[in-house]
Every structure is written in C-alpha cells, then in structure tokens.
XYZ file of C-alpha atoms in Angstrom:
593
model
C 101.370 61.885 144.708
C 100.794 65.108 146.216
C 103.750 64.385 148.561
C 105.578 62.932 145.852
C 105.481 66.560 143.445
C 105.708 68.318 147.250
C 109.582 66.152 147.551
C 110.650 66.535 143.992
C 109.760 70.559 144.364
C 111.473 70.517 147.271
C 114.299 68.360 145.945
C 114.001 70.964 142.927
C 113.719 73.755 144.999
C 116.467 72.811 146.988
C 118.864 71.581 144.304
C 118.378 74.937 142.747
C 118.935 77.174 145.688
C 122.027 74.895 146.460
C 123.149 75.307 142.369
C 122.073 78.986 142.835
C 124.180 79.349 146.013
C 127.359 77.686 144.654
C 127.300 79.813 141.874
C 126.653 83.281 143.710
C 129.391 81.647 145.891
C 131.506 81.258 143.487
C 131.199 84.283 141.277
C 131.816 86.735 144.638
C 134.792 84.798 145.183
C 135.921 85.761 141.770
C 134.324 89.062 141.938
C 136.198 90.214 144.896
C 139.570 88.869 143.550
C 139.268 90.926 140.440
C 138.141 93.752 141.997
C 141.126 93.752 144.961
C 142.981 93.401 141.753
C 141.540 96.342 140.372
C 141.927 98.283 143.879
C 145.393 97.826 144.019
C 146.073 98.966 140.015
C 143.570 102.079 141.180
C 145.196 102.904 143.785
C 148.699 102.274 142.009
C 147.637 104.975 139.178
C 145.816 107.607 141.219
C 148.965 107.642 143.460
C 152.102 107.757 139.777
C 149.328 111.089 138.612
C 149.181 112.503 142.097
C 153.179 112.466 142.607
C 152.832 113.259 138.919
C 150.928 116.493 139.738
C 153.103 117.059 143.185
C 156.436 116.736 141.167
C 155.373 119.084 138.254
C 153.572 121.777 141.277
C 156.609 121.361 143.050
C 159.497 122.227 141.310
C 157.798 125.059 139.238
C 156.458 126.477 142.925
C 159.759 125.882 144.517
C 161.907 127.429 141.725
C 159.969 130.375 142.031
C 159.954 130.826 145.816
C 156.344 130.349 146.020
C 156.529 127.431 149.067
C 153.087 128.568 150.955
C 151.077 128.002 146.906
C 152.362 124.088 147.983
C 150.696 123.910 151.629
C 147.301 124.991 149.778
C 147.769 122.206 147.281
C 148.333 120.118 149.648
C 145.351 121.118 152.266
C 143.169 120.464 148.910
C 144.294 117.539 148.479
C 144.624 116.247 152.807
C 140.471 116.102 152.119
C 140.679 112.625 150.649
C 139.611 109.607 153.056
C 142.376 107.938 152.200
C 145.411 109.835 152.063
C 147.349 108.836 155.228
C 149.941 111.036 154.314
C 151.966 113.065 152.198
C 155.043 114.838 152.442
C 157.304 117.587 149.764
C 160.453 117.871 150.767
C 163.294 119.622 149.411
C 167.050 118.911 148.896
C 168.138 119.845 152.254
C 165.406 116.791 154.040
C 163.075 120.155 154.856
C 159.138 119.274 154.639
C 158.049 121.932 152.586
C 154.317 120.820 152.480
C 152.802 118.294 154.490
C 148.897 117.395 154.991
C 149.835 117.585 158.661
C 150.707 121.067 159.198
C 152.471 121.078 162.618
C 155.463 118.497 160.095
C 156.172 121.402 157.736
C 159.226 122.811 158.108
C 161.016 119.589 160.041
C 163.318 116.991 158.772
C 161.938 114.343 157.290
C 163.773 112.273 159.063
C 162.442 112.960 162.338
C 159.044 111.858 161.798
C 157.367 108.885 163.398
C 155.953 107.404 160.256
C 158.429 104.761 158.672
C 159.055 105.366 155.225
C 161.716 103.088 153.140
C 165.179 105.683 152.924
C 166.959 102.999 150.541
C 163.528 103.469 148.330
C 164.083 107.413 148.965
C 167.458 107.312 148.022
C 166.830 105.714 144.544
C 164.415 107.837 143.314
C 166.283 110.825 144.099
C 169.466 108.980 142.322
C 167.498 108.234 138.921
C 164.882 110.639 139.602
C 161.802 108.443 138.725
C 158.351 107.877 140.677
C 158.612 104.075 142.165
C 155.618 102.696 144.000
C 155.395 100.025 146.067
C 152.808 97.905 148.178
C 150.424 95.043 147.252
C 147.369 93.806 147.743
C 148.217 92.523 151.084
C 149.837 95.157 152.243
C 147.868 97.783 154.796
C 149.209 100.550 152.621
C 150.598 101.311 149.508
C 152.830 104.393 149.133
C 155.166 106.219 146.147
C 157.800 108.071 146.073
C 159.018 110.625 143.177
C 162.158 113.127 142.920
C 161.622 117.002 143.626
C 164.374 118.518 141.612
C 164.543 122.513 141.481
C 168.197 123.629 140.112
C 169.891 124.371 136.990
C 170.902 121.288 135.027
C 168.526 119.084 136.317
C 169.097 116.210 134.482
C 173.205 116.428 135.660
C 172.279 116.923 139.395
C 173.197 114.187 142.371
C 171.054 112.445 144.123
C 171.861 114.411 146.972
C 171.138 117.895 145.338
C 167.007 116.727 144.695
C 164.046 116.366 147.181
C 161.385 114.056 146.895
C 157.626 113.656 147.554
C 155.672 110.592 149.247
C 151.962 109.614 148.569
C 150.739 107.339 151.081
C 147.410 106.407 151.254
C 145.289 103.188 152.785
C 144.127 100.225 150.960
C 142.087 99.513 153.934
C 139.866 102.159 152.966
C 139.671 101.389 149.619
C 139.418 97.914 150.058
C 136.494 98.205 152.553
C 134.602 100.272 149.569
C 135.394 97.634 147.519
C 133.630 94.939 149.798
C 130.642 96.967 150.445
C 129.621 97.726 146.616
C 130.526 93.802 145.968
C 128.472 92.786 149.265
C 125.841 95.387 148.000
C 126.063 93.662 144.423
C 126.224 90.183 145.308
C 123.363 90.689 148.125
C 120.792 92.644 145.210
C 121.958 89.968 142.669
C 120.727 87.188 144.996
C 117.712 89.018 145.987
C 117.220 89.611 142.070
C 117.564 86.155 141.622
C 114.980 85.311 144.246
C 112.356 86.960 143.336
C 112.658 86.303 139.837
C 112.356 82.749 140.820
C 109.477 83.624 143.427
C 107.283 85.842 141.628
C 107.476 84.974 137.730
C 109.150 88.218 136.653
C 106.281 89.954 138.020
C 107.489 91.599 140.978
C 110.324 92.493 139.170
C 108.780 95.127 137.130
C 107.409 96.712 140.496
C 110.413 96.455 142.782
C 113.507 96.708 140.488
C 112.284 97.298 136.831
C 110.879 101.179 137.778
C 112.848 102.072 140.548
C 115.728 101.451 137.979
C 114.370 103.833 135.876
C 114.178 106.714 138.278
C 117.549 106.094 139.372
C 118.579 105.940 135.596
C 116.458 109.536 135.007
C 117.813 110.115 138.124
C 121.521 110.094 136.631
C 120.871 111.417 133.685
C 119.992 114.487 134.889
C 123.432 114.503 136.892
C 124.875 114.605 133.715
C 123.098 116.889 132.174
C 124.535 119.035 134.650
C 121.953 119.210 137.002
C 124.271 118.001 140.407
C 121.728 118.967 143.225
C 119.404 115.986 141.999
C 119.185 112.688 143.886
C 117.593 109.508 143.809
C 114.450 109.239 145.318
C 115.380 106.179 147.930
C 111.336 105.092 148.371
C 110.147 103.299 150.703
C 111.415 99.518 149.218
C 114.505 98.869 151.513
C 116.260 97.232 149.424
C 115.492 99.846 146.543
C 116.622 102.756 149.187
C 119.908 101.028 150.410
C 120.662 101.008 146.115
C 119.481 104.330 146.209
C 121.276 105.631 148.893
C 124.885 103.673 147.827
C 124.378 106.031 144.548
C 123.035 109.399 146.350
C 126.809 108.467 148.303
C 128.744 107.947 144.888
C 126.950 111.195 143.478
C 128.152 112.962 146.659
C 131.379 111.898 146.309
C 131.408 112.986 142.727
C 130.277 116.359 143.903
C 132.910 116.582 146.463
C 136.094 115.421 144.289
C 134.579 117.687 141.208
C 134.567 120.834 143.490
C 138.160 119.929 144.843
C 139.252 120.042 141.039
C 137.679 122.925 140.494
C 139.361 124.332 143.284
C 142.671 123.602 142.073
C 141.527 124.437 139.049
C 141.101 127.976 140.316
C 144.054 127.875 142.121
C 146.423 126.915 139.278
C 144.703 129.267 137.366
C 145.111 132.383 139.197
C 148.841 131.350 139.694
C 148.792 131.240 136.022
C 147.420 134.507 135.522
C 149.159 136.428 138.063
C 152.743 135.477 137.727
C 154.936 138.566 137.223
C 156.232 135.596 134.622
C 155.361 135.049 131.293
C 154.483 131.355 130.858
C 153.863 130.165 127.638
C 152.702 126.838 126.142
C 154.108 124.718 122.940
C 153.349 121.565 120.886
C 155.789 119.417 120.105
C 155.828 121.327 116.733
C 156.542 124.530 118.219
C 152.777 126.065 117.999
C 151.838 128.321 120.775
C 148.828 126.672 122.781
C 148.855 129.214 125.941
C 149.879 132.472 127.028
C 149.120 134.486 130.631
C 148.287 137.895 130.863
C 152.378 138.401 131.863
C 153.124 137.677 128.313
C 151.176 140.707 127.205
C 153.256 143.073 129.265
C 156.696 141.530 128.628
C 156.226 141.023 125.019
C 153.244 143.351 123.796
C 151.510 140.649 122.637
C 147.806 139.918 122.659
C 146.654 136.457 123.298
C 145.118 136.251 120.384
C 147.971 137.170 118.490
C 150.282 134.681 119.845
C 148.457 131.683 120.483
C 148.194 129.347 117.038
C 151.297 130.942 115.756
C 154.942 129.103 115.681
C 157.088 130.063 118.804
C 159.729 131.518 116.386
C 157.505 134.857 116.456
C 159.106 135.810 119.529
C 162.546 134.771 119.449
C 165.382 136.775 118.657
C 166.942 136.101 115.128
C 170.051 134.565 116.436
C 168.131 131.129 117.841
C 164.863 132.046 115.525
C 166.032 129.503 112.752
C 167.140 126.981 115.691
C 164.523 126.760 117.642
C 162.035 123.742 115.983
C 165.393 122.203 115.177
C 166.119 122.312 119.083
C 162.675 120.518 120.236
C 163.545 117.900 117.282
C 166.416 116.719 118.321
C 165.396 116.424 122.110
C 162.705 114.553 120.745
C 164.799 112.112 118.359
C 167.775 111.656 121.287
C 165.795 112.154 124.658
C 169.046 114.760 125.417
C 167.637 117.234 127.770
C 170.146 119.813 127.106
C 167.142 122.741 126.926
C 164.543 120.712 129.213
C 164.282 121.837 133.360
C 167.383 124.144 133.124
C 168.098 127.906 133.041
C 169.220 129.670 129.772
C 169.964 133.265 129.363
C 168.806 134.529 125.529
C 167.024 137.246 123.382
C 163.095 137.401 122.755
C 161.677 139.853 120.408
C 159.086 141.958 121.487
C 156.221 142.875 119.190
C 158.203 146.508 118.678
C 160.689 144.589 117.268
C 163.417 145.243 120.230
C 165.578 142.674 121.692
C 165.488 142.184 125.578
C 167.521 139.734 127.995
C 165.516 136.802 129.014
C 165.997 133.963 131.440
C 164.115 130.620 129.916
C 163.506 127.564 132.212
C 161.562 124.782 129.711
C 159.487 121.814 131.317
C 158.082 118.556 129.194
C 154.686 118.079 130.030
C 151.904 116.028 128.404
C 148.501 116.844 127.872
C 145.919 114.613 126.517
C 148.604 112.336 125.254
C 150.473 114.600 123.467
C 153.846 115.859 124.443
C 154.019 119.753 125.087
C 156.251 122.120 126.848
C 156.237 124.790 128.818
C 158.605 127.997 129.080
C 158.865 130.451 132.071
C 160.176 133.444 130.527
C 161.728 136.051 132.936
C 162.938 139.214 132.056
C 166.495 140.507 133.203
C 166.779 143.443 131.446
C 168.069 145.040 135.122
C 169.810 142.479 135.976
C 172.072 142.242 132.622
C 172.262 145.835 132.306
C 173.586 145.537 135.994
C 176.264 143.122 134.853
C 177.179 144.860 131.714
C 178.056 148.463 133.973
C 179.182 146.358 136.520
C 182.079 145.041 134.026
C 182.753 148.553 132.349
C 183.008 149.557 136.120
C 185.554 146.540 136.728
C 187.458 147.454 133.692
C 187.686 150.536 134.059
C 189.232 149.497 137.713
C 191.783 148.038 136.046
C 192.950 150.654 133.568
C 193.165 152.786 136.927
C 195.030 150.518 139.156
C 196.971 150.060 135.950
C 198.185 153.816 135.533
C 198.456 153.905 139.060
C 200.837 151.155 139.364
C 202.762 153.041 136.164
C 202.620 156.117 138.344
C 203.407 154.639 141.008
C 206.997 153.172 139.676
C 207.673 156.316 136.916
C 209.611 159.445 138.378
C 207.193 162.092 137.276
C 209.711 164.467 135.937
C 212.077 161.802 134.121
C 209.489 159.823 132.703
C 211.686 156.820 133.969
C 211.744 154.416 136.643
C 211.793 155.854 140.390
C 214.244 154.851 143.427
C 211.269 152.708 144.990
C 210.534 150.309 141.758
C 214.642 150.490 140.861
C 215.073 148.837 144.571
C 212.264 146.454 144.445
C 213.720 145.203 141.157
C 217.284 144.941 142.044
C 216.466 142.461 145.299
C 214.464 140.431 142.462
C 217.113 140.622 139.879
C 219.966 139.459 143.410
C 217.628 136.500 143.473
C 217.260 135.636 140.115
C 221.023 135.714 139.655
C 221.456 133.450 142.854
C 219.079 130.566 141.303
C 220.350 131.269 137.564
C 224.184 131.411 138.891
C 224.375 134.584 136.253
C 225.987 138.056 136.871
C 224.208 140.606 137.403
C 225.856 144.683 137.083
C 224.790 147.946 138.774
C 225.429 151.108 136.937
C 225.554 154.559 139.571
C 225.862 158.028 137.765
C 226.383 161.371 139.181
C 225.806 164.428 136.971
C 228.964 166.927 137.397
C 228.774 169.753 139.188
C 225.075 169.932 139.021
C 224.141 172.175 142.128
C 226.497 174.712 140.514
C 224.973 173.817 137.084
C 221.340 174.756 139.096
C 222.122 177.596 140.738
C 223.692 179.204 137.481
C 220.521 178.657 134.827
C 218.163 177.977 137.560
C 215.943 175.213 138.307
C 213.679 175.141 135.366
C 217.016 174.619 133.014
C 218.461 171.941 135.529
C 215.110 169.999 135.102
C 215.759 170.227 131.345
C 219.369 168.779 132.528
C 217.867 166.108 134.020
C 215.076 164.719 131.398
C 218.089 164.686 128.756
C 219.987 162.974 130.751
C 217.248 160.378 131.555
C 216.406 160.146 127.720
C 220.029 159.400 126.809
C 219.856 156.702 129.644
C 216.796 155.330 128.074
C 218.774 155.281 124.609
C 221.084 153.196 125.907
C 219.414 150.520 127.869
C 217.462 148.959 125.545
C 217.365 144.869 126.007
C 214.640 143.447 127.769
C 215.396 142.985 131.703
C 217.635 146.904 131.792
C 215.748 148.772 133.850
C 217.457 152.722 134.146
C 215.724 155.010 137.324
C 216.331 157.982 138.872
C 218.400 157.439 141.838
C 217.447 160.900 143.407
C 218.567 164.208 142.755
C 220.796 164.063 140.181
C 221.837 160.535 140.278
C 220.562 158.187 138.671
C 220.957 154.187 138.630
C 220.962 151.514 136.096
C 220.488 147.799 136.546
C 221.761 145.224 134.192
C 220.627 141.599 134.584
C 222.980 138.689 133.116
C 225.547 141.352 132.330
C 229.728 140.678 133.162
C 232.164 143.321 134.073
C 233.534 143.838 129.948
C 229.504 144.388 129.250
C 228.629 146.428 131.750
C 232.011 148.908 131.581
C 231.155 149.220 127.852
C 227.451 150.292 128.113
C 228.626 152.702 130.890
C 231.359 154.618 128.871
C 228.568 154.403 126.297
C 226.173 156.299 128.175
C 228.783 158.292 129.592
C 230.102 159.395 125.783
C 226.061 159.860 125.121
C 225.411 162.586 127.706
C 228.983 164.240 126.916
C 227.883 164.150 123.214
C 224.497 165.986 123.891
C 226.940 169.470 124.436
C 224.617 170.836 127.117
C 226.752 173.899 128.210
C 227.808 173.813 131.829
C 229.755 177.061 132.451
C 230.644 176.405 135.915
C 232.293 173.353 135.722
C 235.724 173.532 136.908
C 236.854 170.700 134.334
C 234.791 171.130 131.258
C 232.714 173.612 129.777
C 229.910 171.399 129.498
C 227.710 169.251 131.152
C 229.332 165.355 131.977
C 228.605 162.503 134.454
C 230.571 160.326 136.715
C 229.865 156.919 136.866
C 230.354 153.914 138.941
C 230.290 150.371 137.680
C 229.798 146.982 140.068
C 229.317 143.789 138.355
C 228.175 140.843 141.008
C 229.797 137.404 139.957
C 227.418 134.083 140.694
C 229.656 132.611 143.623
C 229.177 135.271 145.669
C 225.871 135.948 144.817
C 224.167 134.365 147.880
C 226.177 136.384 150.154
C 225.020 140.147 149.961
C 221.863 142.192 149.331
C 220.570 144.794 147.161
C 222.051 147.513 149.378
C 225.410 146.104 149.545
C 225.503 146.550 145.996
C 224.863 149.816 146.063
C 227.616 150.000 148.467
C 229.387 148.929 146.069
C 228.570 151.020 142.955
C 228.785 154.237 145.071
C 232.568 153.694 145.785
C 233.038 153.291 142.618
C 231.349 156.320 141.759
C 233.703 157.726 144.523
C 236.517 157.153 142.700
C 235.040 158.474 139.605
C 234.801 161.653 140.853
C 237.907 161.437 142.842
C 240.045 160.635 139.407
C 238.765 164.140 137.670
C 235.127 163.373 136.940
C 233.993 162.679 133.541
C 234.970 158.762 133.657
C 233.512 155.022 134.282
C 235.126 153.200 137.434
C 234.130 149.550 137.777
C 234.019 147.518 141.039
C 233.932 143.649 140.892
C 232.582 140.870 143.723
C 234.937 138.164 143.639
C 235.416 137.091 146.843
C 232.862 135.212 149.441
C 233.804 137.902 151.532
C 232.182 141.554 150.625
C 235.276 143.153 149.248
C 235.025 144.931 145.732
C 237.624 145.611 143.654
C 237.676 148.495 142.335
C 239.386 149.927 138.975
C 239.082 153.118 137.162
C 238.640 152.898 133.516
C 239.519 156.832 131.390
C 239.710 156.067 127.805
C 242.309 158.282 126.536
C 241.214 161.457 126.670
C 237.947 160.739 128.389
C 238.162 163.526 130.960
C 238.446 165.647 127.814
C 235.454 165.098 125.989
C-alpha cells in the first residue's frame, strides 16, 4: 500500500507538475505574444509624440533662428537606451540637430545609416508623421515634415524638412523578455511553494516582502523618490526587489529629463523678446510670457481668462472668434502656421503693427492655439518713409523730366525734346503710312528788334510769341518748341500740306495781330515772323530722317524771308529722291499786315 499511495502521489505529483508546466508553458507563450504586441504599439506611440514634440520644437525654433535651442533638445533626448538615432533637417537636406553631434550641419544624404528617401519624400509631400517597422523588424523608425515658411499648408514638398526617430526594438524587446522571464519564473516559483508548503511559506517569503515593496512604492508616490526597496536577503525576493529599485531608477531618470525640458521650454518661453500667447478653441486666453507685458502693458493676470478680442485692434476685433470657427468647421488653414501683418491694441488703447504666426496645438485633448506676436513698429514705419521717400522720387524725376524738355524762358518745349519727338513722329508716320508736317519760324528782324528795346523787352518778344504758338497748336500729338534764338519749330503729326499751310498763316496772322511795335523793321512797323512749311508724304517716308526735314523746312523758311518776310512758304516730299518742292504762299496783302 505504502508503495501504492507513494506511485499515485507520484503519478499525482507528476501529472500536476506536467498540467502545471503545460499551462505556465502555455500562458508565456501567450504572454510574450501580447506583450511583443504591446512593444511594438509602445514603441509606435512614444515615437508619433516624440516627432510630435520634434515637429512642433522645430519649426517654432527654426522660424525664429534659434537652431542651437534644437541640439539641446536633442542631447536631452540622445540619453534614452534606445534611440539609435535621430535627425532635424531642414528644407535645404541640412541636419540641423542630430544626437550625433559630429552629423549636424551635413547633408542628410551623406550619412551611412539607410533611411527610406521614397518614405522621406511622402511625408514632406503631404506633410504627415508615417511610421513604419514591425515586430520583426530590428528597428522601427518615423518620419514627420519640418515646415518653417509662410503659407505652410500651400508649400511643396521640396520647400519642407523633415525629422526621423529611430530607435531599437531589440532593446525594448529584450526588457520585455526579462520582466516576462522574471514573471513567469516568480509565478512558477509562487506556484511551487504554494503547492510545497500549504500557503505557509507564502506569508514569509512573498506575502511580507510584498508589503514592503508595496510601502515601499507608496512612498515613491507620495513624493518621496530617494526610497528603495529593501532587496533582503531571499534571492528571489531581492532579484523582485532589485527589477523595481531598476524601474524606480528609470522613473527617476526619465522624470528629471522632463523636468529638464521642462525648464528648458520654459525659459524659452519666458525669455523670448516675443510675446507668445495661448487660446482655447473659444478664444479664452490660457497663457501669456513676460514679453506680453512689455509689448502690450498687460499683466498676466489681466489677460489670462479673458477673450482674445481684448487685444485686437477694432478692425478684426468682431472677426476674430468668427475666424477660429470657421477653421474649425472647414479644416481651411488660411490663419494656421502662416505670417499675417495686423493691429493689436495695447492696454493704452494705441494701435501698433504686429506680425502674427498661429500654430494648432492640443493639450489634454482639447484643441488650442498658439500666437507669436512680433512687433514691427520699426520695421512698418521703415516702409511707410521708405514709400513717401519713393514718391517723393518720383514727383522729382517727374519735374525734372518736365524741366528737362521745357525751355525755361518760353515755358514750351526745348530743341532737345522737339528733336527726340520728331525722329518718333518720322517713325510713326513710316508704320502708319500718314503725313507728317514741320512748321520753322523766324521772328523778323529780331537782333535789331533786341538791340533797340534791349534784351529784357526781346524776352517779352519771345514768351508772346511762344504763347501765340501755344494758342494755335492745340490737338493732341502738336508739339510747338523753341528752335533756338528766335526760331522756333512746330511739329504736326498726321497733318497734309492744305493743313499744315493753314495753321501756319494762322499763327503767322496771330503774332502779326498781337501789334508788338518793332520800329526797326525795314518792312513793317511791327513785330512779324517768317515761316517755313514742309509736309512729308507716306511714300517717301522711309527714305529721310529727322534732320533732313529740317533741311527741308529751313529752305523754305529761306524763301520766306527771301520773298519780303512776313509770309508762309511750304515745301513738299514727293519724290523717293530728297527733293522738296518748294512754293511760297502771301495771301493778298500778307506782307502788309
């Protein structure tokens, strides 16, 4: 009998350490596939809010020129045992900040490590974080767009950065294994003894010490983070022990790392020469830095609780809620990560120039934003004298350019502008195939007209006989100048022979009419002009220049004063050859009036 009971408690025994066995066998098994499950989805998230944290660092750091803030993120950050590597780089393939110091400032592209460009390339096309790796692969790495200009949301691909996360599931896999080794081991030992001693071991070896690790942990989180577990001297009780004294040192380690950034961020924050201020979705204020203070003359106290409209300028005051609305109906980032110029209202009640760059963030679930508020008070009362200064520039270059053409005692045209105009008029009438007539008058006598009233009176002379001139010519495209001295030139665009001869003898009977006494003129008592007449016909247009023309004119002229003065003689081009004809016109009695 004896060996009878001493088989079935060994077939007992043995049947239940086999069942036992099967079942720890199987529940590790399952254990470690959930929790390489787990792994990978850990390692997924922690590396979407790290490039998370990077992107939103990044382009706020970037923007504002502040690239070295980014390496110390980054060193922070190079600390964790499994970061393998991480990289910001901008839109011209420049590492900006890498864990590896002696990369910054490369190309990306130059680095050992293979990273996917066709992955790289998407994410800076539809700027999104993608990551990729599974639970087989040795690492799992993400990438997410670094974007830093105006009108984010309407940049290329090729105008954005990016950041990379890589880190190794090795590592995290291998903590994985130990704690489930470490479970599964203590869970079979539990079992063991439980079967072994009647619960009564249990109490001694794993009922008490679980206590003291459990006051042990409370007091961690009471605060109290130099405690630790006493590890005894029950090996299996110390190996539990020490596994959580590890945990609790890691905890230590990763809370003073956020605390460090923390600090970091936070004196950023406060010592921006920018105010940055933070909204709810409803427009509330949630946070101001001390730069708001001296930009706006606001307290913090005063701001933060109150609706963002307290500092905007009446123009967009009414708009503003209505603005964050519709971007949150539509999704249209029209005011989000892009520059705007507008008006804030300080707490005097004064209008000053700001430059406002908005960012979406989120914060415990709920959607916020944040504004960087510049002011460019210098900069837009640079602009503003810089365009009074420009248009002032122009009125100048303007009256110079009138000076420049106008004979200064005349008031009309001058020889220079009268010749530029008639080689522009000669080509005009080539292309148009329309005459074009040149008027040349000579006042009469006019040295002996000077030298008997002197030269004040003969300037007199000279301005009437420009203002008649200017009487005369009136249509659009007529252009009279002084010629020099006392001659003066008129020229008549689109005007025939019949046309021109009658506006001549008109001017002509106009400066006779004005009965300027001329005492020394040997034909009338009074001051007249001689005047020559050309009129250029379109077929011979294309053969001569400006200066033939005045050839021209001035023969006629010639005979004008060769006939008795006191008359209009016309010239015409007929011919392809340069050969005017010329023909003196006296209405009866003319010479007499």
């Amino acid at each position: 009998m004896p060996s009878i009971f001493s088989s079935i408690r060994f077939l007992i025994s043995t049947t239940t350490i086999g069942i036992l066995i099967v079942v720890i066998s199987v529940a590790y098994v399952a254990s470690r596939n959930l929790s390489y499950q787990h792994t990978v989805e850990d390692a997924q998230t922690k590396i979407r809010n790290k490039l998370n944290y990077v992107q939103g660092v990044s382009e706020q750091l970037i923007k504002v020129g502040m690239d070295d803030i980014l390496y110390q993120i980054v060193s922070s950050v190079s600390s964790e045992p499994d970061l393998v590597s991480l990289l910001i780089v901008n839109q011209d393939d420049k590492i900006v900040a890498s864990n590896n110091f002696s990369e910054t400032g490369k190309n990306w592209r130059e680095l050992s490590a293979n990273f996917d460009q066709a992955l790289i390339r998407e994410v800076k096309r539809q700027k999104k974080t993608i990551v990729v790796g599974e639970s087989e692969s040795k690492y799992m790495e993400g990438y997410v767009s670094i974007c830093t200009k105006k009108e984010t949301r309407s940049l290329r691909g090729d105008q954005c950065g990016f950041s990379v996360y890589r880190i190794s599931l090795a590592y995290h896999y291998a903590l994985s294994s130990q704690a489930l080794n470490l479970q599964s081991f203590y869970f079979t030992l539990g079992l063991t003894i439980t079967i072994i001693t009647m619960f009564v071991l249990m109490h001694f070896l794993l009922n008490m010490p679980a206590l003291k690790i459990i006051a042990s942990l409370d007091r961690f989180n009471d605060g109290d983070h130099e405690t630790r577990i006493d590890e005894g001297s029950s090996n299996e009780i110390s190996l539990i022990s020490s596994a959580i004294n590890e945990v609790l040192d890691t905890v230590v380690i990763d809370e003073n790392a956020l605390k460090d950034k923390e600090e970091r961020l936070r004196a950023i924050f406060n010592n921006t020469i920018d105010s940055i201020i933070t909204i709810s979705s409803k427009g509330i204020i949630q946070t101001v830095n001390p730069a708001t203070e001296t930009l706006l003359g606001y307290k913090d106290e005063e701001l933060i609780g109150k609706n963002i409209s307290i500092i905007t300028a009446e123009a967009h005051r009414n708009r503003h809620d209505q603005y964050i609305a519709d971007y949150l109906e539509t999704g249209e980032r029209n005011i989000i990560s892009s520059t705007r110029e507008l008006r804030a209202m300080t707490k005097q009640g004064k209008e000053i120039p700001i430059a406002l760059t908005v960012s979406e963030i989120e914060i415990n679930g709920e959607r916020c934003f944040t504004g960087i508020i510049r002011d460019i008070t210098e900069a837009f009362n640079f602009r503003e004298s810089l365009s009074r200064a420009n248009e002032d520039l122009l009125t100048s270059n303007r009256e110079l350019k009138k000076v420049s053409r106008t004979d200064s005692l005349t008031g009309i045209a001058n020889r220079g502008h009268f010749d530029e105009i008639l080689e522009v008029e000669i080509r005009r009438a080539t292309r148009s195939s329309n005459p074009l007539s040149l008027i040349l008058l000579d006042i009469d006598y006019f040295k002996l007209y000077n030298d008997c009233y002197g030269h004040s009176q003969g300037d007199h002379c000279l301005r009437s006989v420009a203002s008649s001139m200017r009487n005369c010519f009136l249509r659009a495209g007529e252009l009279a100048a002084r010629y020099g001295g006392e001659e003066f030139g008129v020229i008549l665009p689109g005007t025939d022979e019949q046309r021109a001869h009658d506006l001549a003898e008109r001017v002509r009977a106009s400066i006779y009419q004005l009965g300027m006494t001329h005492e020394k003129s040997p034909t009338i008592g009074r001051v007249t002009v001689s005047v020559g007449v050309t009129t250029l016909l379109p077929e011979s247009s294309e053969l001569i220049s400006g200066s033939d023309l005045i050839v021209s004119a001035d023969k006629a002229l010639y005979q004008a004063k060769s006939c008795g003065r006191n008359m209009v003689c016309t010239a015409v081009i007929s011919s392809e050859q340069f050969a005017p004809a010329i023909s003196a016109t006296v209405s009866p009695g003319s010479n007499l009036r």
